[in-house]
């Protein structure tokens, strides 16, 4: 837990020197952990340092930050809100249901126009409900296909020619298996990565979670065909990890960095982990049904301010500090994420040490994001985490599994409209 504050501190204008007053106000914030506690790089350290810097400018605003794992943080904040103890600020995976219930400040109530203008426009738009922005993008990532170049060479595959379509991917997986590779293709449909991995495959097959009008299409024919293909051509042939529906992403990332996985979809963090382990890897655009996928998955995490405590001004000042170029860049640089502001994005693109990230950055403007602006998304995401892995279970019918999730999504959407 990070606490900064001093008795006696007034509110200075953003960027100005601190003044003093009689009382200190404490902001309570809940945040997600992007680090790996096993390696001693928990996000708590970032917030500890940032809060100390913020308090030098605003000694009258204390900030109490509590960091939770990604598996727990959304549920923790939802429980706090339900119990009438909403944090002042939350940095989590979704915002729309809170916005629809009137619990959040809008972004223009919190940030000055220059700070708002620095946000990447596509991500800012993704933070809107009914054309009003409530969610602030906090960090972003896109996905590429990672493959082990050494294992490719061992299997007689050209490391300079990664698979461009599903047929080539299945062929490469068969060659890898024949060469003794334990997991030719890593498929994490466990709770940690299920919504992401599932959507990447759907996009490659010409489907997705919603259509252009925003209507749920989880059980669309294209999505059913996609998972029929994955089951028949990868899972049933033993070309993936044994139980995709119960396998989490980090488990497969660890296996990739130890040289036991031939291919898997990954985000920028995997580059550093693989390089640190001495794995020679390559990256490629996600393969699609007939050729490279038209788009890839884009993921943005969100930060928001709750109205309950009535600390709009103080929350806005802290959020403006969070998005200052040096502070935002420090965070994304430390955790191998993509910036959500123009200023930090340009700085990263110009940094020679971040040249490997440019391919991910190039994909960001055209990436497909989760439908986070739908009020029902938080609950549908939870249903995907718990259920979509069953689409590849032995004897399962993808149409039946996806149809069940579709009905749940439609029910949640109808309930949201009657709030």
CSV table of C-alpha atoms in Angstrom, one decimal:
chain,number,residue,atom,x,y,z
A,1,UNK,CA,0.0,0.0,0.0
A,2,UNK,CA,1.4,3.4,-0.9
A,3,UNK,CA,0.4,6.5,1.1
A,4,UNK,CA,1.5,10.0,0.4
A,5,UNK,CA,0.4,13.1,2.2
A,6,UNK,CA,1.1,15.7,4.8
A,7,UNK,CA,-1.0,17.5,7.2
A,8,UNK,CA,-1.4,21.0,5.8
A,9,UNK,CA,-1.6,21.4,2.1
A,10,UNK,CA,-3.7,23.5,-0.3
A,11,UNK,CA,-4.6,22.8,-3.9
A,12,UNK,CA,-2.3,24.5,-6.3
A,13,UNK,CA,-3.1,24.7,-10.0
A,14,UNK,CA,-1.6,21.8,-12.0
A,15,UNK,CA,2.0,22.3,-12.7
A,16,UNK,CA,2.4,25.0,-10.0
A,17,UNK,CA,4.2,24.9,-6.7
A,18,UNK,CA,2.5,23.6,-3.7
A,19,UNK,CA,0.6,25.7,-1.2
A,20,UNK,CA,-0.5,24.9,2.3
A,21,UNK,CA,-3.8,24.7,4.1
A,22,UNK,CA,-5.2,23.2,7.3
A,23,UNK,CA,-6.3,19.8,6.1
A,24,UNK,CA,-5.2,16.9,4.0
A,25,UNK,CA,-7.6,14.9,1.8
A,26,UNK,CA,-6.9,11.2,1.0
A,27,UNK,CA,-7.8,9.7,-2.3
A,28,UNK,CA,-8.3,5.9,-2.3
A,29,UNK,CA,-7.2,4.1,-5.4
A,30,UNK,CA,-7.3,0.5,-6.5
A,31,UNK,CA,-5.0,-0.6,-9.3
A,32,UNK,CA,-4.0,-3.7,-11.2
A,33,UNK,CA,-0.6,-5.4,-11.0
A,34,UNK,CA,1.3,-5.5,-14.3
A,35,UNK,CA,4.4,-6.9,-12.8
A,36,UNK,CA,5.4,-10.4,-11.6
A,37,UNK,CA,5.7,-10.6,-7.8
A,38,UNK,CA,8.0,-13.6,-8.3
A,39,UNK,CA,10.5,-11.3,-9.9
A,40,UNK,CA,10.0,-8.5,-7.5
A,41,UNK,CA,8.6,-6.0,-10.0
A,42,UNK,CA,5.1,-5.5,-8.7
A,43,UNK,CA,3.3,-2.4,-9.9
A,44,UNK,CA,3.1,-1.3,-6.3
A,45,UNK,CA,6.7,0.1,-6.6
A,46,UNK,CA,5.7,2.3,-9.5
A,47,UNK,CA,2.7,3.8,-7.6
A,48,UNK,CA,4.8,4.2,-4.4
A,49,UNK,CA,7.3,6.4,-6.3
A,50,UNK,CA,4.7,8.3,-8.3
A,51,UNK,CA,2.6,9.1,-5.2
A,52,UNK,CA,5.7,10.5,-3.5
A,53,UNK,CA,6.4,12.7,-6.5
A,54,UNK,CA,2.8,13.9,-6.6
A,55,UNK,CA,2.9,14.8,-2.9
A,56,UNK,CA,5.8,17.0,-3.4
A,57,UNK,CA,3.6,19.1,-5.7
A,58,UNK,CA,0.4,18.7,-3.7
A,59,UNK,CA,1.2,18.0,-0.1
A,60,UNK,CA,-2.5,18.5,0.8
A,61,UNK,CA,-3.6,15.5,-1.3
A,62,UNK,CA,-2.8,12.1,0.1
A,63,UNK,CA,-3.1,9.1,-2.2
A,64,UNK,CA,-3.6,5.6,-0.8
A,65,UNK,CA,-3.0,3.0,-3.6
A,66,UNK,CA,-3.7,-0.7,-3.2
A,67,UNK,CA,-2.6,-3.1,-6.0
A,68,UNK,CA,-4.4,-6.4,-6.7
A,69,UNK,CA,-3.7,-9.1,-9.3
A,70,UNK,CA,-5.5,-9.0,-12.6
A,71,UNK,CA,-7.4,-12.1,-11.5
A,72,UNK,CA,-8.9,-10.2,-8.5
A,73,UNK,CA,-9.0,-6.5,-9.2
A,74,UNK,CA,-12.2,-6.2,-11.3
A,75,UNK,CA,-14.1,-8.3,-8.8
A,76,UNK,CA,-12.6,-6.3,-5.9
A,77,UNK,CA,-13.7,-3.0,-7.3
A,78,UNK,CA,-17.2,-4.3,-8.2
A,79,UNK,CA,-17.6,-5.6,-4.6
A,80,UNK,CA,-16.5,-2.2,-3.1
A,81,UNK,CA,-19.0,-0.4,-5.3
A,82,UNK,CA,-21.8,-2.8,-4.4
A,83,UNK,CA,-21.0,-2.3,-0.7
A,84,UNK,CA,-21.2,1.5,-1.0
A,85,UNK,CA,-17.5,1.9,-0.6
A,86,UNK,CA,-16.4,2.9,-4.1
A,87,UNK,CA,-12.7,4.0,-4.4
A,88,UNK,CA,-12.0,7.5,-5.6
A,89,UNK,CA,-10.0,6.1,-8.5
A,90,UNK,CA,-9.9,2.6,-10.0
A,91,UNK,CA,-7.5,1.2,-12.7
A,92,UNK,CA,-9.2,-1.9,-14.0
A,93,UNK,CA,-10.4,-3.7,-17.1
A,94,UNK,CA,-13.8,-2.1,-17.7
A,95,UNK,CA,-15.8,1.0,-16.9
A,96,UNK,CA,-19.1,1.0,-18.9
A,97,UNK,CA,-21.4,-0.6,-16.3
A,98,UNK,CA,-20.3,1.9,-13.7
A,99,UNK,CA,-20.8,4.8,-16.1
A,100,UNK,CA,-24.3,3.6,-17.1
A,101,UNK,CA,-25.2,3.6,-13.4
A,102,UNK,CA,-24.1,7.2,-13.1
A,103,UNK,CA,-21.2,6.4,-10.7
A,104,UNK,CA,-18.4,8.0,-12.7
A,105,UNK,CA,-17.2,11.5,-13.5
A,106,UNK,CA,-16.9,12.2,-17.2
A,107,UNK,CA,-13.4,12.8,-18.5
A,108,UNK,CA,-14.1,16.5,-19.2
A,109,UNK,CA,-15.0,16.9,-15.6
A,110,UNK,CA,-11.6,15.7,-14.6
A,111,UNK,CA,-9.0,16.7,-17.2
A,112,UNK,CA,-7.9,19.9,-18.9
A,113,UNK,CA,-8.4,20.1,-22.6
A,114,UNK,CA,-4.6,19.8,-23.4
A,115,UNK,CA,-4.4,16.5,-21.4
A,116,UNK,CA,-7.5,15.2,-23.1
A,117,UNK,CA,-6.1,16.1,-26.5
A,118,UNK,CA,-2.9,14.2,-25.9
A,119,UNK,CA,-4.9,10.9,-25.6
A,120,UNK,CA,-4.8,8.8,-28.8
A,121,UNK,CA,-8.1,9.4,-30.4
A,122,UNK,CA,-9.1,5.8,-31.1
A,123,UNK,CA,-8.5,4.9,-27.6
A,124,UNK,CA,-10.3,7.9,-26.2
A,125,UNK,CA,-13.3,7.0,-28.4
A,126,UNK,CA,-13.3,3.5,-26.9
A,127,UNK,CA,-13.8,5.1,-23.5
A,128,UNK,CA,-17.2,6.5,-24.4
A,129,UNK,CA,-20.7,5.5,-23.4
A,130,UNK,CA,-23.5,7.2,-25.3
A,131,UNK,CA,-20.9,9.6,-26.8
A,132,UNK,CA,-19.6,10.7,-23.4
A,133,UNK,CA,-16.1,9.6,-22.3
A,134,UNK,CA,-15.9,8.1,-18.9
A,135,UNK,CA,-13.0,5.7,-19.3
A,136,UNK,CA,-9.4,6.9,-19.6
A,137,UNK,CA,-7.2,4.4,-21.4
A,138,UNK,CA,-4.3,3.6,-19.1
A,139,UNK,CA,-2.1,1.4,-21.2
A,140,UNK,CA,-2.5,-0.6,-24.4
A,141,UNK,CA,-1.1,-3.6,-26.2
A,142,UNK,CA,-1.6,-5.5,-29.4
A,143,UNK,CA,-0.9,-9.1,-30.3
A,144,UNK,CA,1.4,-10.9,-32.7
A,145,UNK,CA,2.2,-14.5,-33.4
A,146,UNK,CA,5.4,-15.5,-31.6
A,147,UNK,CA,7.4,-18.5,-32.8
A,148,UNK,CA,10.6,-20.2,-31.7
A,149,UNK,CA,13.2,-19.9,-34.5
A,150,UNK,CA,15.4,-22.6,-33.1
A,151,UNK,CA,12.5,-25.1,-33.0
A,152,UNK,CA,11.4,-24.1,-36.5
A,153,UNK,CA,14.9,-24.9,-37.8
A,154,UNK,CA,14.9,-28.2,-35.9
A,155,UNK,CA,11.6,-29.1,-37.6
A,156,UNK,CA,12.9,-28.3,-41.0
A,157,UNK,CA,10.8,-25.1,-41.2
A,158,UNK,CA,12.2,-21.8,-42.6
A,159,UNK,CA,12.6,-19.4,-39.6
A,160,UNK,CA,12.2,-16.5,-42.0
A,161,UNK,CA,8.8,-17.7,-43.2
A,162,UNK,CA,6.3,-17.9,-40.4
A,163,UNK,CA,2.8,-19.2,-41.1
A,164,UNK,CA,0.5,-16.7,-42.9
A,165,UNK,CA,-2.7,-18.7,-42.8
A,166,UNK,CA,-4.3,-21.4,-40.7
A,167,UNK,CA,-3.4,-24.2,-43.2
A,168,UNK,CA,0.3,-23.2,-42.9
A,169,UNK,CA,0.0,-22.9,-39.1
A,170,UNK,CA,-1.4,-26.4,-38.8
A,171,UNK,CA,1.3,-27.7,-41.1
A,172,UNK,CA,4.0,-26.0,-39.1
A,173,UNK,CA,2.5,-27.5,-35.9
A,174,UNK,CA,2.5,-31.0,-37.3
A,175,UNK,CA,6.2,-30.6,-38.3
A,176,UNK,CA,7.1,-29.3,-34.8
A,177,UNK,CA,5.3,-32.2,-33.2
A,178,UNK,CA,7.2,-34.7,-35.4
A,179,UNK,CA,10.4,-33.0,-34.3
A,180,UNK,CA,9.6,-33.7,-30.7
A,181,UNK,CA,8.4,-30.3,-29.7
A,182,UNK,CA,6.2,-30.7,-26.6
A,183,UNK,CA,3.6,-28.0,-27.4
A,184,UNK,CA,3.6,-27.1,-31.1
A,185,UNK,CA,0.9,-24.4,-30.6
A,186,UNK,CA,0.2,-22.8,-27.2
A,187,UNK,CA,-3.6,-22.2,-26.8
A,188,UNK,CA,-4.5,-20.4,-23.5
A,189,UNK,CA,-8.3,-20.5,-23.1
A,190,UNK,CA,-8.2,-20.6,-19.3
A,191,UNK,CA,-9.7,-17.7,-17.3
A,192,UNK,CA,-6.6,-15.4,-17.6
A,193,UNK,CA,-6.6,-15.1,-21.4
A,194,UNK,CA,-9.9,-16.6,-22.6
A,195,UNK,CA,-11.6,-13.4,-24.0
A,196,UNK,CA,-8.4,-12.4,-25.8
A,197,UNK,CA,-7.4,-15.7,-27.3
A,198,UNK,CA,-10.9,-16.5,-28.4
A,199,UNK,CA,-11.3,-13.1,-30.1
A,200,UNK,CA,-8.0,-13.4,-31.9
A,201,UNK,CA,-9.2,-16.6,-33.5
A,202,UNK,CA,-12.6,-15.2,-34.3
A,203,UNK,CA,-11.0,-12.2,-36.1
A,204,UNK,CA,-8.8,-14.5,-38.1
A,205,UNK,CA,-12.0,-16.3,-39.2
A,206,UNK,CA,-13.8,-13.2,-40.2
A,207,UNK,CA,-16.0,-13.0,-37.0
A,208,UNK,CA,-15.9,-11.2,-33.7
A,209,UNK,CA,-17.9,-10.5,-30.6
A,210,UNK,CA,-20.1,-7.9,-32.1
A,211,UNK,CA,-21.1,-6.6,-35.5
A,212,UNK,CA,-20.5,-3.0,-36.7
A,213,UNK,CA,-23.8,-1.9,-35.1
A,214,UNK,CA,-22.6,-3.2,-31.8
A,215,UNK,CA,-25.0,-6.2,-31.6
A,216,UNK,CA,-23.6,-9.4,-29.9
A,217,UNK,CA,-22.6,-12.0,-32.5
A,218,UNK,CA,-20.7,-14.5,-30.3
A,219,UNK,CA,-22.5,-17.5,-31.9
A,220,UNK,CA,-22.2,-16.2,-35.5
A,221,UNK,CA,-21.6,-18.9,-38.1
A,222,UNK,CA,-18.1,-17.6,-38.7
A,223,UNK,CA,-17.2,-18.0,-35.1
A,224,UNK,CA,-18.6,-21.5,-35.0
A,225,UNK,CA,-16.6,-22.5,-38.1
A,226,UNK,CA,-13.4,-21.0,-36.5
A,227,UNK,CA,-13.6,-23.2,-33.4
A,228,UNK,CA,-14.7,-26.3,-35.4
A,229,UNK,CA,-11.4,-25.8,-37.3
A,230,UNK,CA,-9.3,-25.3,-34.2
A,231,UNK,CA,-10.7,-28.4,-32.6
A,232,UNK,CA,-10.4,-30.6,-35.7
A,233,UNK,CA,-7.0,-29.4,-36.9
A,234,UNK,CA,-5.1,-28.6,-33.7
A,235,UNK,CA,-6.6,-29.8,-30.5
A,236,UNK,CA,-7.9,-33.3,-31.6
A,237,UNK,CA,-4.5,-33.9,-33.3
A,238,UNK,CA,-2.6,-33.2,-30.1
A,239,UNK,CA,-0.9,-30.1,-31.5
A,240,UNK,CA,-1.7,-27.9,-28.5
A,241,UNK,CA,-1.3,-28.0,-24.8
A,242,UNK,CA,-3.4,-30.8,-23.4
A,243,UNK,CA,-6.3,-28.8,-21.8
A,244,UNK,CA,-6.6,-25.4,-23.6
A,245,UNK,CA,-9.8,-24.5,-21.6
A,246,UNK,CA,-7.9,-24.7,-18.3
A,247,UNK,CA,-4.5,-23.3,-19.3
A,248,UNK,CA,-3.6,-19.7,-18.5
A,249,UNK,CA,-1.5,-17.4,-20.5
A,250,UNK,CA,1.4,-17.1,-18.1
A,251,UNK,CA,1.8,-20.9,-18.0
A,252,UNK,CA,2.4,-20.9,-21.7
A,253,UNK,CA,4.5,-17.8,-21.7
A,254,UNK,CA,6.8,-19.6,-19.2
A,255,UNK,CA,6.8,-22.7,-21.4
A,256,UNK,CA,7.7,-20.6,-24.4
A,257,UNK,CA,10.6,-18.9,-22.6
A,258,UNK,CA,11.9,-22.4,-21.6
A,259,UNK,CA,11.9,-23.6,-25.2
A,260,UNK,CA,8.9,-26.0,-24.9
A,261,UNK,CA,6.4,-24.1,-27.2
A,262,UNK,CA,6.7,-23.7,-30.9
A,263,UNK,CA,4.1,-20.9,-31.5
A,264,UNK,CA,1.6,-18.8,-29.6
A,265,UNK,CA,0.0,-15.5,-29.7
A,266,UNK,CA,1.7,-12.9,-27.4
A,267,UNK,CA,1.9,-9.3,-26.4
A,268,UNK,CA,5.0,-7.1,-26.0
A,269,UNK,CA,5.9,-8.3,-22.5
A,270,UNK,CA,6.8,-11.7,-24.0
A,271,UNK,CA,9.6,-10.2,-26.0
A,272,UNK,CA,11.6,-9.2,-22.9
A,273,UNK,CA,10.8,-12.5,-21.2
A,274,UNK,CA,12.0,-14.5,-24.2
A,275,UNK,CA,15.1,-12.5,-24.7
A,276,UNK,CA,16.0,-12.8,-21.0
A,277,UNK,CA,15.8,-16.5,-21.3
A,278,UNK,CA,17.9,-16.7,-24.4
A,279,UNK,CA,15.1,-17.8,-26.7
A,280,UNK,CA,15.6,-16.9,-30.3
A,281,UNK,CA,12.1,-15.9,-31.5
A,282,UNK,CA,10.4,-14.2,-34.4
A,283,UNK,CA,7.1,-12.4,-34.6
A,284,UNK,CA,4.5,-12.2,-37.4
A,285,UNK,CA,1.0,-10.9,-38.1
A,286,UNK,CA,-1.6,-13.2,-36.8
A,287,UNK,CA,-2.5,-15.9,-39.4
A,288,UNK,CA,-6.1,-15.9,-40.6
A,289,UNK,CA,-8.3,-18.4,-42.4
A,290,UNK,CA,-7.1,-17.7,-45.9
A,291,UNK,CA,-4.2,-15.3,-45.3
A,292,UNK,CA,-2.9,-12.9,-42.7
A,293,UNK,CA,-5.7,-11.7,-40.4
A,294,UNK,CA,-7.1,-8.3,-41.4
A,295,UNK,CA,-6.7,-7.0,-37.9
A,296,UNK,CA,-5.3,-8.0,-34.5
A,297,UNK,CA,-6.5,-7.7,-31.0
A,298,UNK,CA,-6.0,-4.4,-29.2
A,299,UNK,CA,-6.3,-4.3,-25.5
A,300,UNK,CA,-6.6,-1.2,-23.4
A,301,UNK,CA,-6.9,-1.1,-19.6
A,302,UNK,CA,-8.9,1.7,-18.0
A,303,UNK,CA,-8.7,4.2,-15.2
A,304,UNK,CA,-11.7,6.1,-13.9
A,305,UNK,CA,-12.9,8.3,-11.0
A,306,UNK,CA,-16.0,7.5,-8.9
A,307,UNK,CA,-18.3,10.2,-7.8
A,308,UNK,CA,-19.2,8.7,-4.4
A,309,UNK,CA,-16.5,10.4,-2.4
A,310,UNK,CA,-17.1,13.8,-4.0
A,311,UNK,CA,-13.3,14.3,-4.7
A,312,UNK,CA,-13.6,15.4,-8.3
A,313,UNK,CA,-11.0,18.1,-8.2
A,314,UNK,CA,-8.4,16.1,-6.3
A,315,UNK,CA,-8.9,13.0,-8.5
A,316,UNK,CA,-8.5,15.2,-11.6
A,317,UNK,CA,-5.2,16.6,-10.4
A,318,UNK,CA,-3.8,13.2,-9.6
A,319,UNK,CA,-5.0,11.8,-13.0
A,320,UNK,CA,-3.4,14.8,-14.8
A,321,UNK,CA,-0.2,13.9,-13.0
A,322,UNK,CA,-0.5,10.2,-14.0
A,323,UNK,CA,-0.7,11.2,-17.7
A,324,UNK,CA,2.2,13.7,-17.8
A,325,UNK,CA,4.5,12.4,-20.5
A,326,UNK,CA,7.4,11.4,-18.2
A,327,UNK,CA,5.1,9.6,-15.8
A,328,UNK,CA,3.1,7.7,-18.4
A,329,UNK,CA,6.3,6.8,-20.3
A,330,UNK,CA,8.0,5.5,-17.2
A,331,UNK,CA,5.1,3.1,-16.6
A,332,UNK,CA,4.8,1.7,-20.2
A,333,UNK,CA,8.6,1.5,-20.5
A,334,UNK,CA,8.9,-0.5,-17.3
A,335,UNK,CA,6.1,-3.0,-18.2
A,336,UNK,CA,6.6,-3.3,-22.0
A,337,UNK,CA,3.2,-1.8,-22.8
A,338,UNK,CA,2.1,0.7,-25.5
A,339,UNK,CA,1.5,4.3,-24.6
A,340,UNK,CA,-2.0,5.8,-24.8
A,341,UNK,CA,-0.9,9.4,-25.3
A,342,UNK,CA,0.6,11.0,-28.5
A,343,UNK,CA,3.5,12.5,-26.6
A,344,UNK,CA,4.7,9.2,-25.0
A,345,UNK,CA,3.9,7.2,-28.1
A,346,UNK,CA,6.2,9.5,-30.2
A,347,UNK,CA,8.9,9.3,-27.5
A,348,UNK,CA,8.8,5.5,-27.6
A,349,UNK,CA,8.9,5.3,-31.4
A,350,UNK,CA,12.1,7.5,-31.4
A,351,UNK,CA,13.8,5.4,-28.7
A,352,UNK,CA,16.3,2.9,-30.3
A,353,UNK,CA,15.9,0.4,-27.5
A,354,UNK,CA,12.2,0.2,-28.3
A,355,UNK,CA,12.6,-0.6,-32.0
A,356,UNK,CA,11.1,-4.1,-31.5
A,357,UNK,CA,7.9,-2.5,-30.2
A,358,UNK,CA,7.2,-0.6,-33.4
A,359,UNK,CA,5.5,-3.5,-35.0
A,360,UNK,CA,3.0,-3.5,-32.1
A,361,UNK,CA,2.7,0.2,-32.3
A,362,UNK,CA,2.0,0.1,-36.0
A,363,UNK,CA,-0.9,-2.2,-35.4
A,364,UNK,CA,-2.6,-0.1,-32.7
A,365,UNK,CA,-4.6,2.3,-34.9
A,366,UNK,CA,-6.4,-0.5,-36.7
A,367,UNK,CA,-6.7,-3.0,-33.9
A,368,UNK,CA,-10.0,-4.5,-32.8
A,369,UNK,CA,-10.7,-3.8,-29.1
A,370,UNK,CA,-13.1,-5.5,-26.8
A,371,UNK,CA,-16.6,-3.9,-26.9
A,372,UNK,CA,-15.8,-2.1,-23.6
A,373,UNK,CA,-18.3,0.6,-24.3
A,374,UNK,CA,-21.2,-1.9,-24.0
A,375,UNK,CA,-22.7,-1.7,-20.5
A,376,UNK,CA,-23.0,-5.5,-20.5
A,377,UNK,CA,-19.3,-6.1,-21.3
A,378,UNK,CA,-18.0,-6.6,-17.8
A,379,UNK,CA,-20.5,-9.5,-17.2
A,380,UNK,CA,-20.0,-10.9,-20.6
A,381,UNK,CA,-16.3,-10.9,-20.2
A,382,UNK,CA,-16.7,-12.8,-17.0
A,383,UNK,CA,-18.9,-15.4,-18.8
A,384,UNK,CA,-16.3,-15.7,-21.5
A,385,UNK,CA,-13.6,-16.3,-18.9
A,386,UNK,CA,-15.6,-19.1,-17.3
A,387,UNK,CA,-17.2,-20.7,-20.3
A,388,UNK,CA,-15.5,-20.1,-23.7
A,389,UNK,CA,-12.7,-22.6,-22.9
A,390,UNK,CA,-15.4,-25.3,-23.0
A,391,UNK,CA,-15.7,-24.8,-26.8
A,392,UNK,CA,-12.7,-27.1,-27.3
A,393,UNK,CA,-13.5,-29.7,-24.6
A,394,UNK,CA,-13.6,-33.3,-25.7
A,395,UNK,CA,-17.0,-34.0,-27.2
A,396,UNK,CA,-18.1,-30.4,-27.0
A,397,UNK,CA,-20.2,-28.7,-29.6
A,398,UNK,CA,-18.9,-25.2,-30.4
A,399,UNK,CA,-22.3,-24.1,-31.6
A,400,UNK,CA,-23.9,-25.1,-28.3
A,401,UNK,CA,-21.2,-23.5,-26.2
A,402,UNK,CA,-21.1,-20.2,-28.1
A,403,UNK,CA,-24.9,-20.2,-28.2
A,404,UNK,CA,-25.1,-20.3,-24.4
A,405,UNK,CA,-22.7,-17.4,-24.1
A,406,UNK,CA,-24.7,-15.5,-26.8
A,407,UNK,CA,-27.9,-15.9,-24.8
A,408,UNK,CA,-26.2,-14.8,-21.6
A,409,UNK,CA,-24.8,-11.7,-23.4
A,410,UNK,CA,-28.2,-10.8,-24.8
A,411,UNK,CA,-29.8,-11.2,-21.4
A,412,UNK,CA,-27.2,-9.0,-19.8
A,413,UNK,CA,-27.7,-6.4,-22.6
A,414,UNK,CA,-31.5,-6.4,-22.0
A,415,UNK,CA,-31.0,-6.0,-18.3
A,416,UNK,CA,-28.6,-3.1,-18.8
A,417,UNK,CA,-31.1,-1.2,-20.9
A,418,UNK,CA,-33.7,-1.4,-18.1
A,419,UNK,CA,-31.5,0.0,-15.4
